[in-house]
PDB file of N, CA and C in Angstrom:
ATOM      1  N   MET A 161      37.708  14.850  28.868  1.00 52.00           N
ATOM      2  CA  MET A 161      37.377  15.720  27.773  1.00 52.00           C
ATOM      3  C   MET A 161      37.091  17.103  28.322  1.00 52.00           C
ATOM      4  N   ALA A 162      37.583  18.102  27.681  1.00 56.00           N
ATOM      5  CA  ALA A 162      37.419  19.474  28.151  1.00 56.00           C
ATOM      6  C   ALA A 162      35.996  19.950  27.930  1.00 56.00           C
ATOM      7  N   LYS A 163      35.562  20.850  28.805  1.00 64.00           N
ATOM      8  CA  LYS A 163      34.223  21.410  28.686  1.00 64.00           C
ATOM      9  C   LYS A 163      34.123  22.302  27.461  1.00 64.00           C
ATOM     10  N   GLY A 164      32.981  22.282  26.819  1.00 61.00           N
ATOM     11  CA  GLY A 164      32.728  23.185  25.718  1.00 61.00           C
ATOM     12  C   GLY A 164      33.223  22.700  24.359  1.00 61.00           C
ATOM     13  N   LEU A 165      33.917  21.559  24.315  1.00 64.00           N
ATOM     14  CA  LEU A 165      34.366  21.053  23.018  1.00 64.00           C
ATOM     15  C   LEU A 165      33.231  20.269  22.364  1.00 64.00           C
ATOM     16  N   GLU A 166      32.997  20.556  21.118  1.00 67.00           N
ATOM     17  CA  GLU A 166      31.960  19.860  20.378  1.00 67.00           C
ATOM     18  C   GLU A 166      32.595  19.014  19.286  1.00 67.00           C
ATOM     19  N   THR A 167      31.961  17.902  18.995  1.00 62.00           N
ATOM     20  CA  THR A 167      32.448  17.095  17.889  1.00 62.00           C
ATOM     21  C   THR A 167      31.872  17.657  16.597  1.00 62.00           C
ATOM     22  N   THR A 168      32.666  17.695  15.566  1.00 66.00           N
ATOM     23  CA  THR A 168      32.201  18.212  14.286  1.00 66.00           C
ATOM     24  C   THR A 168      32.055  17.061  13.306  1.00 66.00           C
ATOM     25  N   GLU A 169      31.036  17.154  12.483  1.00 70.00           N
ATOM     26  CA  GLU A 169      30.799  16.137  11.469  1.00 70.00           C
ATOM     27  C   GLU A 169      31.445  16.594  10.170  1.00 70.00           C
ATOM     28  N   ILE A 170      32.235  15.733   9.567  1.00 76.00           N
ATOM     29  CA  ILE A 170      32.888  16.055   8.303  1.00 76.00           C
ATOM     30  C   ILE A 170      31.896  15.776   7.179  1.00 76.00           C
ATOM     31  N   ILE A 171      31.670  16.779   6.346  1.00 82.00           N
ATOM     32  CA  ILE A 171      30.743  16.640   5.231  1.00 82.00           C
ATOM     33  C   ILE A 171      31.550  16.371   3.965  1.00 82.00           C
ATOM     34  N   ILE A 172      31.233  15.258   3.316  1.00 88.00           N
ATOM     35  CA  ILE A 172      31.894  14.871   2.073  1.00 88.00           C
ATOM     36  C   ILE A 172      30.958  15.220   0.914  1.00 88.00           C
ATOM     37  N   THR A 173      31.497  15.855  -0.117  1.00 91.00           N
ATOM     38  CA  THR A 173      30.711  16.200  -1.301  1.00 91.00           C
ATOM     39  C   THR A 173      31.302  15.496  -2.524  1.00 91.00           C
ATOM     40  N   LEU A 174      30.616  15.600  -3.658  1.00 93.00           N
ATOM     41  CA  LEU A 174      31.135  15.024  -4.895  1.00 93.00           C
ATOM     42  C   LEU A 174      32.480  15.636  -5.272  1.00 93.00           C
ATOM     43  N   ALA A 175      32.734  16.864  -4.866  1.00 91.00           N
ATOM     44  CA  ALA A 175      34.007  17.527  -5.167  1.00 91.00           C
ATOM     45  C   ALA A 175      35.179  16.827  -4.487  1.00 91.00           C
ATOM     46  N   ASP A 176      34.920  16.093  -3.408  1.00 92.00           N
ATOM     47  CA  ASP A 176      35.983  15.418  -2.667  1.00 92.00           C
ATOM     48  C   ASP A 176      36.369  14.065  -3.272  1.00 92.00           C
ATOM     49  N   LEU A 177      35.564  13.556  -4.192  1.00 92.00           N
ATOM     50  CA  LEU A 177      35.833  12.249  -4.799  1.00 92.00           C
ATOM     51  C   LEU A 177      36.523  12.430  -6.150  1.00 92.00           C
ATOM     52  N   PRO A 178      37.523  11.604  -6.450  1.00 93.00           N
ATOM     53  CA  PRO A 178      38.216  11.721  -7.738  1.00 93.00           C
ATOM     54  C   PRO A 178      37.423  11.065  -8.878  1.00 93.00           C
ATOM     55  N   ILE A 179      37.813  11.383 -10.101  1.00 95.00           N
ATOM     56  CA  ILE A 179      37.220  10.730 -11.266  1.00 95.00           C
ATOM     57  C   ILE A 179      37.506   9.230 -11.172  1.00 95.00           C
ATOM     58  N   GLY A 180      36.500   8.427 -11.462  1.00 95.00           N
ATOM     59  CA  GLY A 180      36.638   6.975 -11.368  1.00 95.00           C
ATOM     60  C   GLY A 180      36.058   6.404 -10.089  1.00 95.00           C
ATOM     61  N   SER A 181      35.671   7.275  -9.156  1.00 94.00           N
ATOM     62  CA  SER A 181      35.076   6.801  -7.896  1.00 94.00           C
ATOM     63  C   SER A 181      33.719   6.173  -8.167  1.00 94.00           C
ATOM     64  N   ARG A 182      33.447   5.097  -7.459  1.00 93.00           N
ATOM     65  CA  ARG A 182      32.157   4.410  -7.593  1.00 93.00           C
ATOM     66  C   ARG A 182      31.266   4.784  -6.411  1.00 93.00           C
ATOM     67  N   LEU A 183      29.967   4.903  -6.680  1.00 92.00           N
ATOM     68  CA  LEU A 183      29.004   5.208  -5.634  1.00 92.00           C
ATOM     69  C   LEU A 183      27.643   4.661  -6.032  1.00 92.00           C
ATOM     70  N   LEU A 184      26.716   4.677  -5.099  1.00 90.00           N
ATOM     71  CA  LEU A 184      25.356   4.214  -5.356  1.00 90.00           C
ATOM     72  C   LEU A 184      24.448   5.405  -5.599  1.00 90.00           C
ATOM     73  N   VAL A 185      23.517   5.227  -6.551  1.00 90.00           N
ATOM     74  CA  VAL A 185      22.580   6.283  -6.927  1.00 90.00           C
ATOM     75  C   VAL A 185      21.183   5.693  -6.929  1.00 90.00           C
ATOM     76  N   LYS A 186      20.217   6.444  -6.436  1.00 88.00           N
ATOM     77  CA  LYS A 186      18.824   5.987  -6.444  1.00 88.00           C
ATOM     78  C   LYS A 186      18.165   6.423  -7.744  1.00 88.00           C
ATOM     79  N   SER A 187      17.599   5.449  -8.474  1.00 84.00           N
ATOM     80  CA  SER A 187      16.808   5.766  -9.665  1.00 84.00           C
ATOM     81  C   SER A 187      15.341   5.790  -9.241  1.00 84.00           C
ATOM     82  N   LYS A 188      14.440   5.858 -10.196  1.00 83.00           N
ATOM     83  CA  LYS A 188      13.018   5.883  -9.854  1.00 83.00           C
ATOM     84  C   LYS A 188      12.566   4.607  -9.150  1.00 83.00           C
ATOM     85  N   LYS A 189      13.098   3.455  -9.598  1.00 82.00           N
ATOM     86  CA  LYS A 189      12.629   2.175  -9.077  1.00 82.00           C
ATOM     87  C   LYS A 189      13.604   1.492  -8.131  1.00 82.00           C
ATOM     88  N   ASP A 190      14.905   1.690  -8.329  1.00 84.00           N
ATOM     89  CA  ASP A 190      15.873   0.911  -7.566  1.00 84.00           C
ATOM     90  C   ASP A 190      17.173   1.690  -7.380  1.00 84.00           C
ATOM     91  N   TRP A 191      18.127   1.019  -6.748  1.00 87.00           N
ATOM     92  CA  TRP A 191      19.462   1.592  -6.536  1.00 87.00           C
ATOM     93  C   TRP A 191      20.398   1.029  -7.581  1.00 87.00           C
ATOM     94  N   ARG A 192      21.285   1.891  -8.118  1.00 88.00           N
ATOM     95  CA  ARG A 192      22.212   1.467  -9.163  1.00 88.00           C
ATOM     96  C   ARG A 192      23.622   1.937  -8.846  1.00 88.00           C
ATOM     97  N   SER A 193      24.596   1.278  -9.456  1.00 89.00           N
ATOM     98  CA  SER A 193      25.981   1.705  -9.273  1.00 89.00           C
ATOM     99  C   SER A 193      26.321   2.762 -10.320  1.00 89.00           C
ATOM    100  N   ALA A 194      27.148   3.721  -9.918  1.00 92.00           N
ATOM    101  CA  ALA A 194      27.549   4.810 -10.806  1.00 92.00           C
ATOM    102  C   ALA A 194      29.037   5.080 -10.627  1.00 92.00           C
ATOM    103  N   VAL A 195      29.609   5.755 -11.615  1.00 95.00           N
ATOM    104  CA  VAL A 195      31.016   6.126 -11.602  1.00 95.00           C
ATOM    105  C   VAL A 195      31.122   7.601 -11.956  1.00 95.00           C
ATOM    106  N   ILE A 196      31.978   8.334 -11.246  1.00 95.00           N
ATOM    107  CA  ILE A 196      32.237   9.719 -11.614  1.00 95.00           C
ATOM    108  C   ILE A 196      33.099   9.695 -12.870  1.00 95.00           C
ATOM    109  N   SER A 197      32.558  10.213 -13.983  1.00 96.00           N
ATOM    110  CA  SER A 197      33.271  10.122 -15.245  1.00 96.00           C
ATOM    111  C   SER A 197      33.868  11.444 -15.714  1.00 96.00           C
ATOM    112  N   LYS A 198      33.310  12.570 -15.248  1.00 94.00           N
ATOM    113  CA  LYS A 198      33.811  13.844 -15.735  1.00 94.00           C
ATOM    114  C   LYS A 198      33.473  14.945 -14.730  1.00 94.00           C
ATOM    115  N   ILE A 199      34.388  15.893 -14.566  1.00 94.00           N
ATOM    116  CA  ILE A 199      34.150  17.065 -13.729  1.00 94.00           C
ATOM    117  C   ILE A 199      34.482  18.293 -14.572  1.00 94.00           C
ATOM    118  N   ILE A 200      33.469  19.114 -14.838  1.00 93.00           N
ATOM    119  CA  ILE A 200      33.664  20.349 -15.595  1.00 93.00           C
ATOM    120  C   ILE A 200      32.980  21.474 -14.843  1.00 93.00           C
ATOM    121  N   ASP A 201      33.736  22.528 -14.582  1.00 90.00           N
ATOM    122  CA  ASP A 201      33.252  23.694 -13.846  1.00 90.00           C
ATOM    123  C   ASP A 201      32.636  23.252 -12.519  1.00 90.00           C
ATOM    124  N   GLU A 202      31.359  23.473 -12.323  1.00 91.00           N
ATOM    125  CA  GLU A 202      30.683  23.123 -11.073  1.00 91.00           C
ATOM    126  C   GLU A 202      29.792  21.892 -11.234  1.00 91.00           C
ATOM    127  N   THR A 203      30.034  21.097 -12.291  1.00 94.00           N
ATOM    128  CA  THR A 203      29.175  19.956 -12.589  1.00 94.00           C
ATOM    129  C   THR A 203      29.975  18.660 -12.630  1.00 94.00           C
ATOM    130  N   VAL A 204      29.404  17.637 -12.023  1.00 95.00           N
ATOM    131  CA  VAL A 204      29.975  16.289 -12.059  1.00 95.00           C
ATOM    132  C   VAL A 204      29.071  15.436 -12.936  1.00 95.00           C
ATOM    133  N   THR A 205      29.666  14.682 -13.853  1.00 96.00           N
ATOM    134  CA  THR A 205      28.910  13.755 -14.687  1.00 96.00           C
ATOM    135  C   THR A 205      29.119  12.351 -14.147  1.00 96.00           C
ATOM    136  N   LEU A 206      27.999  11.692 -13.853  1.00 96.00           N
ATOM    137  CA  LEU A 206      28.018  10.315 -13.364  1.00 96.00           C
ATOM    138  C   LEU A 206      27.554   9.394 -14.484  1.00 96.00           C
ATOM    139  N   THR A 207      28.239   8.295 -14.681  1.00 96.00           N
ATOM    140  CA  THR A 207      27.802   7.265 -15.617  1.00 96.00           C
ATOM    141  C   THR A 207      27.161   6.165 -14.791  1.00 96.00           C
ATOM    142  N   VAL A 208      25.882   5.917 -15.067  1.00 92.00           N
ATOM    143  CA  VAL A 208      25.098   4.962 -14.281  1.00 92.00           C
ATOM    144  C   VAL A 208      24.862   3.706 -15.106  1.00 92.00           C
ATOM    145  N   SER A 209      25.087   2.548 -14.511  1.00 87.00           N
ATOM    146  CA  SER A 209      24.868   1.259 -15.185  1.00 87.00           C
ATOM    147  C   SER A 209      23.403   0.869 -15.116  1.00 87.00           C
ATOM    148  N   SER A 210      22.886   0.404 -16.236  1.00 85.00           N
ATOM    149  CA  SER A 210      21.512  -0.063 -16.309  1.00 85.00           C
ATOM    150  C   SER A 210      21.508  -1.581 -16.366  1.00 85.00           C
ATOM    151  N   PRO A 211      20.492  -2.247 -15.811  1.00 83.00           N
ATOM    152  CA  PRO A 211      20.458  -3.716 -15.850  1.00 83.00           C
ATOM    153  C   PRO A 211      20.298  -4.284 -17.258  1.00 83.00           C
ATOM    154  N   THR A 212      19.906  -3.451 -18.233  1.00 82.00           N
ATOM    155  CA  THR A 212      19.751  -3.929 -19.607  1.00 82.00           C
ATOM    156  C   THR A 212      21.089  -3.987 -20.338  1.00 82.00           C
ATOM    157  N   GLY A 213      22.153  -3.503 -19.709  1.00 80.00           N
ATOM    158  CA  GLY A 213      23.463  -3.524 -20.334  1.00 80.00           C
ATOM    159  C   GLY A 213      23.906  -2.179 -20.853  1.00 80.00           C
ATOM    160  N   PHE A 214      22.996  -1.235 -20.917  1.00 87.00           N
ATOM    161  CA  PHE A 214      23.331   0.105 -21.357  1.00 87.00           C
ATOM    162  C   PHE A 214      23.739   0.957 -20.162  1.00 87.00           C
ATOM    163  N   SER A 215      24.157   2.171 -20.439  1.00 90.00           N
ATOM    164  CA  SER A 215      24.454   3.106 -19.360  1.00 90.00           C
ATOM    165  C   SER A 215      23.900   4.477 -19.745  1.00 90.00           C
ATOM    166  N   TYR A 216      23.726   5.322 -18.755  1.00 93.00           N
ATOM    167  CA  TYR A 216      23.246   6.678 -19.000  1.00 93.00           C
ATOM    168  C   TYR A 216      23.979   7.634 -18.079  1.00 93.00           C
ATOM    169  N   ARG A 217      23.861   8.913 -18.363  1.00 96.00           N
ATOM    170  CA  ARG A 217      24.586   9.925 -17.591  1.00 96.00           C
ATOM    171  C   ARG A 217      23.644  10.765 -16.747  1.00 96.00           C
ATOM    172  N   LEU A 218      24.128  11.117 -15.574  1.00 94.00           N
ATOM    173  CA  LEU A 218      23.458  12.078 -14.699  1.00 94.00           C
ATOM    174  C   LEU A 218      24.431  13.211 -14.420  1.00 94.00           C
ATOM    175  N   ARG A 219      23.918  14.395 -14.289  1.00 95.00           N
ATOM    176  CA  ARG A 219      24.765  15.531 -13.919  1.00 95.00           C
ATOM    177  C   ARG A 219      24.300  16.062 -12.568  1.00 95.00           C
ATOM    178  N   ARG A 220      25.265  16.294 -11.698  1.00 94.00           N
ATOM    179  CA  ARG A 220      24.979  16.815 -10.364  1.00 94.00           C
ATOM    180  C   ARG A 220      25.958  17.945 -10.046  1.00 94.00           C
ATOM    181  N   ASN A 221      25.578  18.779  -9.107  1.00 94.00           N
ATOM    182  CA  ASN A 221      26.420  19.878  -8.642  1.00 94.00           C
ATOM    183  C   ASN A 221      27.590  19.318  -7.848  1.00 94.00           C
ATOM    184  N   LEU A 222      28.738  19.986  -7.930  1.00 93.00           N
ATOM    185  CA  LEU A 222      29.921  19.557  -7.180  1.00 93.00           C
ATOM    186  C   LEU A 222      29.686  19.527  -5.671  1.00 93.00           C
ATOM    187  N   GLN A 223      28.787  20.355  -5.179  1.00 93.00           N
ATOM    188  CA  GLN A 223      28.559  20.464  -3.738  1.00 93.00           C
ATOM    189  C   GLN A 223      27.488  19.502  -3.219  1.00 93.00           C
ATOM    190  N   THR A 224      27.046  18.552  -4.033  1.00 92.00           N
ATOM    191  CA  THR A 224      26.077  17.552  -3.594  1.00 92.00           C
ATOM    192  C   THR A 224      26.722  16.660  -2.540  1.00 92.00           C
ATOM    193  N   GLU A 225      26.037  16.506  -1.412  1.00 91.00           N
ATOM    194  CA  GLU A 225      26.596  15.730  -0.302  1.00 91.00           C
ATOM    195  C   GLU A 225      26.556  14.233  -0.573  1.00 91.00           C
ATOM    196  N   ILE A 226      27.580  13.557  -0.062  1.00 91.00           N
ATOM    197  CA  ILE A 226      27.688  12.105  -0.144  1.00 91.00           C
ATOM    198  C   ILE A 226      27.538  11.556   1.275  1.00 91.00           C
ATOM    199  N   HIS A 227      26.750  10.506   1.418  1.00 88.00           N
ATOM    200  CA  HIS A 227      26.589   9.830   2.699  1.00 88.00           C
ATOM    201  C   HIS A 227      27.208   8.446   2.574  1.00 88.00           C
ATOM    202  N   PHE A 228      27.572   7.862   3.679  1.00 87.00           N
ATOM    203  CA  PHE A 228      28.251   6.575   3.660  1.00 87.00           C
ATOM    204  C   PHE A 228      27.475   5.538   4.461  1.00 87.00           C
ATOM    205  N   ASP A 229      27.451   4.313   3.929  1.00 84.00           N
ATOM    206  CA  ASP A 229      26.977   3.147   4.658  1.00 84.00           C
ATOM    207  C   ASP A 229      28.224   2.283   4.836  1.00 84.00           C
ATOM    208  N   GLY A 230      28.887   2.458   5.953  1.00 84.00           N
ATOM    209  CA  GLY A 230      30.195   1.842   6.141  1.00 84.00           C
ATOM    210  C   GLY A 230      31.179   2.594   5.266  1.00 84.00           C
ATOM    211  N   GLU A 231      31.743   1.903   4.282  1.00 88.00           N
ATOM    212  CA  GLU A 231      32.667   2.555   3.351  1.00 88.00           C
ATOM    213  C   GLU A 231      32.053   2.767   1.970  1.00 88.00           C
ATOM    214  N   ILE A 232      30.766   2.502   1.825  1.00 87.00           N
ATOM    215  CA  ILE A 232      30.097   2.626   0.533  1.00 87.00           C
ATOM    216  C   ILE A 232      29.509   4.023   0.394  1.00 87.00           C
ATOM    217  N   PRO A 233      29.996   4.810  -0.593  1.00 90.00           N
ATOM    218  CA  PRO A 233      29.436   6.144  -0.795  1.00 90.00           C
ATOM    219  C   PRO A 233      28.071   6.075  -1.481  1.00 90.00           C
ATOM    220  N   ILE A 234      27.136   6.872  -0.969  1.00 87.00           N
ATOM    221  CA  ILE A 234      25.769   6.881  -1.474  1.00 87.00           C
ATOM    222  C   ILE A 234      25.379   8.319  -1.761  1.00 87.00           C
ATOM    223  N   LEU A 235      24.807   8.555  -2.943  1.00 87.00           N
ATOM    224  CA  LEU A 235      24.441   9.907  -3.332  1.00 87.00           C
ATOM    225  C   LEU A 235      23.214  10.413  -2.594  1.00 87.00           C
ATOM    226  N   GLU A 236      22.253   9.557  -2.308  1.00 73.00           N
ATOM    227  CA  GLU A 236      21.033   9.967  -1.623  1.00 73.00           C
ATOM    228  C   GLU A 236      21.150   9.769  -0.118  1.00 73.00           C
ATOM    229  N   ASN A 237      20.314  10.450   0.623  1.00 61.00           N
ATOM    230  CA  ASN A 237      20.350  10.376   2.080  1.00 61.00           C
ATOM    231  C   ASN A 237      19.669   9.117   2.615  1.00 61.00           C
ATOM    232  N   ASP A 238      18.731   8.550   1.876  1.00 60.00           N
ATOM    233  CA  ASP A 238      17.951   7.398   2.331  1.00 60.00           C
ATOM    234  C   ASP A 238      18.738   6.108   2.088  1.00 60.00           C
ATOM    235  N   SER A 239      19.819   5.925   2.822  1.00 55.00           N
ATOM    236  CA  SER A 239      20.729   4.815   2.554  1.00 55.00           C
ATOM    237  C   SER A 239      20.327   3.511   3.218  1.00 55.00           C
ATOM    238  N   LYS A 240      19.282   3.504   4.024  1.00 63.00           N
ATOM    239  CA  LYS A 240      18.915   2.303   4.760  1.00 63.00           C
ATOM    240  C   LYS A 240      18.287   1.230   3.881  1.00 63.00           C
ATOM    241  N   GLU A 241      17.622   1.611   2.807  1.00 76.00           N
ATOM    242  CA  GLU A 241      16.889   0.644   1.995  1.00 76.00           C
ATOM    243  C   GLU A 241      17.651   0.136   0.774  1.00 76.00           C
ATOM    244  N   TRP A 242      18.850   0.591   0.521  1.00 76.00           N
ATOM    245  CA  TRP A 242      19.518   0.258  -0.740  1.00 76.00           C
ATOM    246  C   TRP A 242      19.823  -1.233  -0.869  1.00 76.00           C
ATOM    247  N   ARG A 243      20.074  -1.925   0.214  1.00 72.00           N
ATOM    248  CA  ARG A 243      20.420  -3.352   0.122  1.00 72.00           C
ATOM    249  C   ARG A 243      19.244  -4.207  -0.361  1.00 72.00           C
ATOM    250  N   GLU A 244      18.033  -3.840   0.020  1.00 76.00           N
ATOM    251  CA  GLU A 244      16.860  -4.603  -0.392  1.00 76.00           C
ATOM    252  C   GLU A 244      16.446  -4.294  -1.820  1.00 76.00           C
ATOM    253  N   ASN A 245      16.834  -3.130  -2.337  1.00 71.00           N
ATOM    254  CA  ASN A 245      16.333  -2.687  -3.626  1.00 71.00           C
ATOM    255  C   ASN A 245      17.468  -2.399  -4.623  1.00 71.00           C
ATOM    256  N   PHE A 246      18.628  -3.067  -4.469  1.00 76.00           N
ATOM    257  CA  PHE A 246      19.737  -2.875  -5.382  1.00 76.00           C
ATOM    258  C   PHE A 246      19.463  -3.657  -6.663  1.00 76.00           C
ATOM    259  N   VAL A 247      19.656  -3.026  -7.818  1.00 74.00           N
ATOM    260  CA  VAL A 247      19.346  -3.650  -9.099  1.00 74.00           C
ATOM    261  C   VAL A 247      20.221  -4.877  -9.331  1.00 74.00           C
ATOM    262  N   LYS A 248      19.645  -5.879  -9.991  1.00 74.00           N
ATOM    263  CA  LYS A 248      20.397  -7.088 -10.312  1.00 74.00           C
ATOM    264  C   LYS A 248      20.940  -6.956 -11.727  1.00 74.00           C
ATOM    265  N   TYR A 249      22.265  -7.065 -11.839  1.00 70.00           N
ATOM    266  CA  TYR A 249      22.928  -6.980 -13.131  1.00 70.00           C
ATOM    267  C   TYR A 249      23.152  -8.395 -13.658  1.00 70.00           C
ATOM    268  N   ASP A 250      23.589  -8.495 -14.899  1.00 64.00           N
ATOM    269  CA  ASP A 250      23.878  -9.784 -15.518  1.00 64.00           C
ATOM    270  C   ASP A 250      24.975 -10.483 -14.720  1.00 64.00           C
ATOM    271  N   VAL A 251      24.691 -11.658 -14.199  1.00 64.00           N
ATOM    272  CA  VAL A 251      25.639 -12.360 -13.320  1.00 64.00           C
ATOM    273  C   VAL A 251      26.818 -12.964 -14.078  1.00 64.00           C
ATOM    274  N   ARG A 252      26.750 -13.010 -15.398  1.00 63.00           N
ATOM    275  CA  ARG A 252      27.862 -13.569 -16.178  1.00 63.00           C
ATOM    276  C   ARG A 252      29.085 -12.662 -16.112  1.00 63.00           C
ATOM    277  N   TRP A 253      28.922 -11.431 -15.804  1.00 53.00           N
ATOM    278  CA  TRP A 253      30.035 -10.490 -15.770  1.00 53.00           C
ATOM    279  C   TRP A 253      30.526 -10.406 -14.370  1.00 53.00           C
TER     280      TRP A 253
END
């Protein structure tokens, strides 16, 4: 390896993901699955699934960074705890 070469980290943002992409989002109590449903101007609308069967929307800036746990995109930086605190959805579906 040549002297002076540095490795660069590629930063992925919400702008890099297409509509329909799934990712994990941290709510107040737990982690939930979300889908990018709309991109308008500098805002991304996420549709988040609730364990009660309903869904709600979150809006985030296009430049919000995405972190990965393997191949799973995560909106928040604290990705280490999501497996223990992932919401349980209706298992019939």
